[in-house]
Coordinates of N, CA and C in Angstrom, one line a residue:
X1 N 5.1 -5.9 -4.5 CA 6.2 -4.2 -4.1 C 6.3 -4.1 -2.7
X2 N 7.5 -4.0 -2.3 CA 6.9 -3.5 -0.9 C 8.1 -2.2 -0.9
X3 N 6.9 -1.5 -0.5 CA 7.4 0.2 0.0 C 7.3 -0.1 0.7
X4 N 8.6 1.5 1.0 CA 8.7 1.7 2.9 C 8.8 3.1 3.3
X5 N 7.6 3.4 4.1 CA 7.8 5.2 4.2 C 8.5 5.4 5.6
X6 N 9.4 5.7 5.7 CA 10.3 6.4 6.9 C 9.8 7.9 7.6
X7 N 9.6 8.0 8.7 CA 9.5 9.6 8.4 C 10.4 10.1 9.3
X8 N 10.8 10.8 8.7 CA 12.3 11.7 9.4 C 12.2 12.7 9.8
X9 N 10.9 13.5 10.1 CA 11.4 15.2 10.4 C 9.6 15.3 10.6
X10 N 9.3 15.3 12.1 CA 7.6 15.8 12.6 C 7.6 17.4 12.8
X11 N 7.2 18.2 11.8 CA 6.9 19.2 12.4 C 5.9 19.8 12.3
X12 N 6.1 20.8 13.3 CA 4.7 21.2 13.4 C 3.7 21.8 11.5
X13 N 3.1 21.6 11.3 CA 2.3 21.2 9.8 C 2.8 20.8 8.8
X14 N 3.4 19.7 9.0 CA 4.0 19.2 8.0 C 5.1 17.7 8.7
X15 N 5.1 16.9 7.9 CA 5.9 15.4 8.2 C 6.6 15.1 6.6
X16 N 8.1 15.1 7.1 CA 8.8 14.9 6.1 C 9.0 13.2 5.8
X17 N 9.2 13.1 4.6 CA 9.9 10.8 4.7 C 10.8 10.5 3.8
X18 N 11.0 9.8 4.0 CA 12.1 8.1 3.3 C 10.9 7.3 2.7
X19 N 10.5 7.8 1.1 CA 9.9 6.3 0.6 C 11.2 5.5 0.2
X20 N 10.9 4.2 0.3 CA 11.7 3.4 -0.2 C 10.8 1.8 -0.5
X21 N 11.4 1.6 -2.1 CA 10.5 0.6 -2.9 C 11.8 -1.1 -2.6
X22 N 11.2 -2.1 -2.2 CA 11.9 -3.1 -2.0 C 13.3 -2.6 -1.8
X23 N 13.3 -1.9 -0.4 CA 14.7 -2.0 0.1 C 15.2 -0.5 -0.5
X24 N 15.1 -0.1 -2.1 CA 15.7 1.3 -2.4 C 15.4 2.3 -2.2
X25 N 16.3 3.3 -1.5 CA 15.6 4.4 -1.8 C 14.9 5.4 -3.0
X26 N 13.5 5.8 -3.0 CA 13.1 6.2 -4.3 C 13.4 7.2 -4.4
X27 N 12.4 8.2 -3.4 CA 12.2 9.8 -3.0 C 11.9 10.2 -1.6
X28 N 12.0 11.7 -1.6 CA 11.3 12.0 -0.5 C 9.8 12.0 -0.8
X29 N 8.8 11.6 1.1 CA 7.4 12.5 0.4 C 7.3 13.6 1.8
X30 N 6.5 14.1 1.5 CA 5.5 15.4 2.6 C 3.7 14.3 2.7
X31 N 3.7 14.7 4.5 CA 2.4 14.9 4.8 C 2.2 15.5 5.6
X32 N 0.4 15.3 6.4 CA 0.7 15.6 7.2 C 1.3 16.2 8.0
X33 N 1.0 17.1 9.5 CA 1.2 15.7 10.9 C 0.7 14.9 11.5
X34 N 1.7 14.4 12.0 CA 2.3 13.5 12.2 C 1.9 13.0 13.6
X35 N 0.1 13.1 13.9 CA -0.5 13.0 15.3 C -0.9 12.1 16.1
X36 N -1.4 10.7 15.3 CA -1.5 9.4 15.5 C -0.9 8.4 15.6
X37 N -1.1 7.9 16.4 CA 0.1 6.2 17.0 C -0.9 4.6 16.4
X38 N 1.0 4.0 15.5 CA 0.0 2.9 15.5 C -0.7 2.0 16.3
X39 N -1.7 1.7 16.2 CA -2.7 0.7 16.7 C -3.6 1.6 18.1
X40 N -4.0 3.0 17.5 CA -4.7 3.9 17.9 C -6.2 3.6 18.2
X41 N -7.5 3.1 18.8 CA -8.6 3.2 18.3 C -8.8 3.7 17.4
X42 N -10.2 3.8 16.6 CA -10.9 4.4 15.6 C -11.0 5.7 16.5
X43 N -11.8 5.6 17.8 CA -12.6 6.7 19.1 C -11.4 7.2 18.7
X44 N -10.5 6.7 19.1 CA -8.9 7.9 19.2 C -8.2 8.6 18.4
X45 N -9.2 8.3 16.9 CA -7.9 8.2 16.1 C -8.8 9.5 15.4
X46 N -10.2 9.5 15.4 CA -11.4 10.5 15.4 C -11.3 11.9 16.6
X47 N -10.5 11.5 18.0 CA -10.2 12.7 18.7 C -9.3 13.5 18.4
X48 N -8.7 12.7 17.9 CA -7.3 13.6 17.5 C -7.4 14.1 16.0
X49 N -7.7 13.4 14.9 CA -7.8 13.8 13.7 C -8.1 15.0 13.7
X50 N -7.5 15.6 12.8 CA -8.1 16.8 12.3 C -8.3 16.9 10.6
X51 N -9.3 16.5 10.4 CA -9.7 16.6 8.4 C -8.6 17.5 8.0
X52 N -8.1 16.9 6.8 CA -7.3 17.2 5.4 C -5.8 18.3 6.8
X53 N -5.4 17.9 8.0 CA -4.4 18.6 8.3 C -4.0 17.5 9.3
X54 N -4.4 16.0 8.9 CA -3.5 15.0 9.8 C -2.9 13.4 9.1
X55 N -1.5 13.2 9.1 CA -1.1 12.2 8.7 C -1.6 11.3 8.9
X56 N -1.5 9.7 8.4 CA -2.8 8.6 8.5 C -1.4 8.3 10.5
X57 N -2.2 6.5 11.0 CA -1.1 6.6 11.6 C -0.3 5.3 10.6
X58 N 1.2 5.3 11.4 CA 1.7 4.3 11.0 C 1.8 2.7 11.1
X59 N 2.0 2.3 10.0 CA 1.3 0.9 10.0 C 1.5 0.2 8.6
X60 N 0.8 -1.2 8.7 CA 1.7 -1.3 7.2 C -0.3 -1.9 6.4
X61 N -0.2 -1.0 4.8 CA -1.5 -1.3 4.7 C -0.9 -1.3 3.2
X62 N -2.2 -2.4 2.4 CA -2.2 -3.1 1.4 C -2.2 -1.7 0.0
X63 N -1.8 -1.9 -0.6 CA -1.9 -0.8 -2.2 C -2.0 -0.8 -3.4
X64 N -3.3 -0.4 -3.6 CA -3.8 -0.6 -5.2 C -3.3 0.5 -6.2
X65 N -3.6 -0.2 -8.1 CA -3.3 1.3 -8.2 C -4.9 1.6 -9.1
X66 N -5.5 2.7 -8.8 CA -6.6 2.6 -9.7 C -6.9 4.3 -10.3
X67 N -8.1 4.2 -10.9 CA -8.5 5.7 -11.2 C -8.8 6.5 -9.7
X68 N -8.2 7.7 -9.7 CA -8.7 8.2 -8.3 C -10.1 9.3 -9.8
X69 N -11.0 9.2 -8.4 CA -12.5 9.7 -9.4 C -11.7 11.2 -9.4
X70 N -11.3 11.5 -7.7 CA -11.2 13.5 -7.7 C -9.5 13.8 -8.9
X71 N -8.7 12.8 -9.3 CA -7.8 13.2 -10.1 C -7.9 12.9 -12.1
X72 N -8.7 11.8 -11.8 CA -8.9 11.4 -12.4 C -7.7 11.3 -13.8
X73 N -7.0 9.9 -13.2 CA -5.5 9.0 -13.4 C -5.2 8.1 -12.0
X74 N -4.6 7.1 -13.1 CA -4.2 6.4 -11.9 C -2.8 6.8 -11.0
X75 N -3.7 6.2 -9.8 CA -2.3 6.9 -8.6 C -2.6 5.5 -7.4
X76 N -1.7 5.5 -6.5 CA -1.9 4.3 -6.2 C -2.8 4.8 -4.8
X77 N -3.0 3.2 -4.4 CA -4.2 4.5 -3.6 C -4.6 2.8 -1.8
X78 N -4.2 3.9 -0.8 CA -4.0 2.8 0.3 C -5.2 2.1 1.0
X79 N -5.3 1.0 1.2 CA -5.9 -0.1 2.1 C -7.1 0.6 2.9
X80 N -8.0 0.6 3.7 CA -7.8 -0.2 5.0 C -7.6 1.1 6.1
X81 N -7.3 2.4 5.7 CA -6.6 3.1 6.9 C -7.4 3.6 7.7
X82 N -7.2 3.1 9.4 CA -8.5 3.5 9.9 C -8.9 5.2 10.1
X83 N -9.4 5.2 10.3 CA -10.4 6.9 10.2 C -10.1 7.7 8.7
X84 N -9.2 7.2 8.1 CA -9.5 8.0 6.6 C -9.9 6.8 5.7
X85 N -10.6 7.6 4.0 CA -10.5 7.0 3.1 C -10.0 8.0 2.2
X86 N -9.9 7.4 0.7 CA -9.3 7.9 -0.3 C -7.9 8.4 0.2
X87 N -7.2 7.6 0.7 CA -5.5 7.9 0.5 C -4.9 7.6 -0.7
X88 N -4.1 8.4 -1.0 CA -3.7 8.7 -1.8 C -2.3 8.5 -2.2
X89 N -1.4 8.6 -3.3 CA -0.2 8.7 -2.9 C 0.2 9.8 -4.4
X90 N 0.4 11.3 -4.6 CA 0.3 11.8 -5.9 C 0.9 12.6 -5.5
X91 N 1.2 13.8 -6.1 CA 2.1 15.1 -7.0 C 0.8 15.8 -5.7
X92 N 2.3 17.1 -5.1 CA 1.6 18.0 -4.9 C 3.1 19.0 -4.2
X93 N 2.9 19.6 -3.4 CA 4.5 20.6 -3.5 C 4.2 21.1 -1.8
X94 N 2.9 20.7 -1.1 CA 3.2 21.5 0.4 C 2.0 20.8 1.1
X95 N 1.7 20.7 2.1 CA 1.2 20.4 3.4 C -0.4 20.5 2.3
X96 N -0.7 22.0 2.5 CA -2.3 21.9 1.7 C -2.6 21.0 0.6
X97 N -1.6 20.5 0.3 CA -2.1 19.4 -1.5 C -2.4 17.9 -0.9
X98 N -2.1 17.9 0.5 CA -1.9 16.8 1.3 C -3.8 15.9 1.3
X99 N -4.0 16.2 2.3 CA -5.7 16.4 2.8 C -5.0 14.7 3.3
X100 N -4.3 14.6 4.0 CA -3.9 13.4 4.5 C -3.2 12.3 3.4
X101 N -3.0 12.8 2.4 CA -2.3 11.7 1.4 C -0.8 11.7 1.4
X102 N -0.1 11.3 0.7 CA 1.3 11.5 0.9 C 1.7 11.9 -0.7
X103 N 2.4 12.7 -0.3 CA 3.0 13.8 -1.5 C 4.5 12.8 -1.6
X104 N 4.9 13.1 -3.0 CA 6.2 12.4 -3.5 C 7.2 13.3 -4.4
X105 N 8.5 13.3 -3.6 CA 9.1 14.3 -4.5 C 10.6 14.6 -4.0
X106 N 10.9 15.5 -4.1 CA 11.9 16.1 -3.5 C 12.0 17.4 -2.1
X107 N 12.7 16.6 -1.7 CA 12.8 18.0 -0.1 C 13.8 18.5 0.1
X108 N 13.4 19.6 -1.0 CA 15.2 20.5 -1.4 C 14.6 22.0 -0.9
X109 N 13.8 22.0 -0.1 CA 13.1 23.7 0.5 C 12.3 23.0 1.4
X110 N 12.1 24.0 2.5 CA 11.7 23.6 3.5 C 9.8 23.7 3.4
X111 N 9.9 22.5 4.4 CA 8.5 22.0 3.9 C 7.4 21.9 2.7
X112 N 8.4 21.3 2.1 CA 7.9 21.1 0.5 C 9.2 20.0 0.0
X113 N 8.3 19.8 -0.8 CA 8.7 18.9 -2.0 C 9.0 19.0 -3.2
X114 N 9.8 19.4 -4.6 CA 9.5 19.7 -5.9 C 9.4 18.0 -6.3
X115 N 9.3 18.5 -7.9 CA 9.3 17.4 -8.8 C 8.6 16.4 -9.0
X116 N 7.1 16.5 -7.8 CA 6.6 16.0 -7.3 C 6.5 15.1 -8.5
X117 N 5.8 16.1 -9.7 CA 5.3 14.8 -10.6 C 6.0 13.9 -12.0
X118 N 7.4 14.5 -11.7 CA 7.7 13.4 -12.2 C 7.7 12.2 -11.6
X119 N 8.0 12.2 -9.9 CA 7.7 10.8 -9.1 C 6.9 10.5 -9.4
X120 N 5.5 11.2 -8.9 CA 4.1 10.1 -9.3 C 4.3 9.3 -10.1
X121 N 5.3 9.8 -11.6 CA 4.2 9.5 -12.4 C 5.4 8.2 -13.2
X122 N 6.6 8.2 -12.5 CA 7.0 7.1 -11.8 C 7.0 5.5 -11.0
X123 N 6.2 6.4 -10.1 CA 5.9 5.1 -9.3 C 4.9 4.2 -9.7
X124 N 3.5 5.6 -10.5 CA 2.5 4.6 -10.5 C 3.3 3.7 -12.2
X125 N 4.2 4.1 -13.1 CA 4.5 3.4 -14.0 C 5.1 1.8 -13.0
X126 N 5.6 2.2 -12.3 CA 6.1 1.1 -11.4 C 5.3 0.4 -10.9
X127 N 4.8 0.7 -10.3 CA 3.3 0.2 -9.3 C 2.4 -0.8 -9.9
X128 N 2.1 0.1 -11.6 CA 0.7 -0.8 -12.1 C 0.4 -2.4 -12.2
X129 N 1.3 -2.9 -12.8 CA 1.1 -4.0 -13.3 C 1.5 -4.8 -11.9
X130 N 1.6 -4.3 -10.4 CA 1.7 -5.2 -9.5 C 0.2 -5.4 -8.9
X131 N -0.2 -7.1 -8.6 CA -0.9 -6.8 -8.1 C -0.7 -7.2 -6.3
X132 N 0.8 -7.4 -5.7 CA 0.9 -7.7 -4.7 C 2.3 -6.6 -4.0
X133 N 0.7 -5.3 -3.9 CA 1.7 -4.0 -3.1 C 1.1 -3.8 -1.7
X134 N 2.3 -3.5 -1.2 CA 1.9 -3.0 0.4 C 3.0 -2.2 0.7
X135 N 2.3 -1.2 1.7 CA 3.5 -0.3 2.2 C 3.4 0.1 3.6
X136 N 4.5 0.1 4.5 CA 5.0 0.3 6.3 C 5.2 1.2 6.0
X137 N 4.7 2.4 7.0 CA 4.3 3.3 7.5 C 5.2 3.8 9.0
X138 N 6.6 4.0 9.0 CA 7.0 3.6 10.4 C 7.9 4.9 10.5

């Protein structure tokens, strides 16, 4: 499965995106502030990253689905994200819920995603038996 996350609105305090699965629109996303560029060195990322308030760098990442120790349920986990650990795709409503992760839902309210539990559960169901998942963030 190929996921594509297109960041479409970079606002102070949050970033809104559109998530596609194999070319088909799936849902909206919410991330922290986008302040890192693709190809930055680890040192550059460490200088600009504000823990819990910074979206991961654009790029292509392998994704696995496993049980999150924090949330105690199956969730998509991005692998080898420079300067970040434990980056998940999960439910939540505001940038306060992200901590560097990607939230899924519907962007029907400014700075928020709604119906995120539905989209998280649907995403996990579609991905949990796939061993070849990647996400490209642009």
